[in-house]
Amino acid sequence: MVITRRTFLERSSLLAATLATGKNRFLETMAHAVPTMPVALDVTTLAQFVDPLPVPDIARSQGQRPSPGDPKRSLPFYRIRAQAIASKVHRDLPPTKFWSFGTSMPGPTFETRSGEPLLVEWVNGLPNEHFLPIDHTIHGAEEDKPAVRTVVHLHGAKTPPESDGYPEDWIVPGKSSLYYYPNQQEAAMLWYHDHALGINRLNMYAGLFGAFFIRDGVEEALALPKGKYEVPLILYDRLLTREGQLLYLVSPDPKSPWLPEIFGNAIVVNGKLFPYLEVEPRRYRFRVLNASNARFYHLSFANEAPFHQIGTDQGLLPAPVPLTELEIAPGERADLVVDFSEHRGGQLVLKNNAVVVMQFRVSPGKAVETGSLPSALRPVPKIPESKAVATRLLTLDEFVNKAGNPVMLLLNASHWKHPVTEKPVLGSTEIWSLINPTSDSHPIHLHLVRFQILDRQTFEPWLFQTKREFHFLGPAEPPDPSEAGWKDTVRAHPRMVTRIIVPFEGFTGRYVWHCHILEHEDNEMMRPYEVIAAA
Ligand SMILES: [Cu+2]
């Protein structure tokens, strides 16, 4: 295994958690020598599989409102309030303070159909003070900005710009924004989350996110598991204090608390730590979302049970892909089918690498006949490269201080405030070559659009950084079969050029593209882009 800087940090934050448990006298002495070392809960001391897996409630509309585009038409209207809540993540812990959309965490799940628009009034009902450490040296979060700001982005949605949750369109407590979602797109699992400039990582860590499903007839015709046999699995890692409260690690410099990545030892699924789910001996569909700030998951069953991936960020794959391990980066979704019929009366443990995540308890008795998994799902016609009218070379940049610690990350060496440089024409297709000379994998997300991954190719980063010369170290590799569908977030691996082909469809206007490691995005791995009308 290659030790990237992230792997190192990930292990360091696990070490921080270990240190704080005080199991080892030498380590304990070290911990006391660092006054900023917080006291983290060692979650391995908690009993496992004592809480049932919760499933977020379905959002309910509060009647109808006129459509903004056509006042004669009325649309379902939802009012969702971001607010402070307390929620138990484990039987043996006191309630944890979160910020959530609604009364539970994650927020309610939207269920809607392709082509059926809806309206949401997003209400900021949060307190006036933030409970997580704001870094006022970060752009958009300066001292003169209100501490508590929120704006909601529906990740993966083809949304007009005024409803897309532009990071500067934040509102303060007591205010609300009315957003219009046309839902003119294929069936997929989207998710809504905070996107406020400079504090997004803190608002998301506090809990401001939820799931949003779009359904359509193509998906329904496949007779996939549904109802109680289709379960969202929303994963996010947290560090907790011994009192069970959220702990967000900071740098030793109180003026600049930002750290390049935050990892927790507690892997929370739908709001619970080490939950269990009772299942029948049949096929289930799991809609997996990585809502973590920075953690990439490598999910597998402890007994190496096989499963299928049937869809990705933007909907169904052309055909099911057999897997025994799933890699999923922050912002990505995976649509899985697991057949428990072979495991009746047994227990399956889902793990992230060697770490226990949750348990499935399969009831005894006869397996239920549910037919076979379709061999063909939804065609995903490959976009030919010849369709692209432009290729943009875009770098992912990391800046380190003298001690070698990252102090800032940029896209194409440009700050958020610099003029917009990416201006694709509505209706055109472009290739974006994401050049990553850093030692981290960056999950890059483009708002508004869906795209396909063309390939990835390893290059020599030093030659590129010093002379802007490309020296490739191997052939271009096609995406994994599990990524060979429509995507909205792509893992741009270290020392590789990752090429995506993007049709710019939907709307003209100002959107953003960014790294979905939230600490990177906030400081400042995010840029505006603008879809312009054809001349
Ligand atoms: Cu990044």
Coordinates of C-alpha atoms in Angstrom, one line a residue, residues 14 136 148 153 160 211 315 435 467 491 524:
L14 CA -6.6 7.6 14.8
H136 CA -11.1 33.5 10.0
V148 CA -23.5 31.2 11.2
H153 CA -26.8 22.7 -2.8
P160 CA -31.0 26.6 -12.5
A211 CA -30.7 12.2 0.6
G315 CA -27.9 6.5 -11.9
I435 CA -3.8 17.1 -13.7
K467 CA 9.0 22.5 -16.9
R491 CA -11.5 10.5 -8.1
E524 CA -9.7 27.1 -1.6

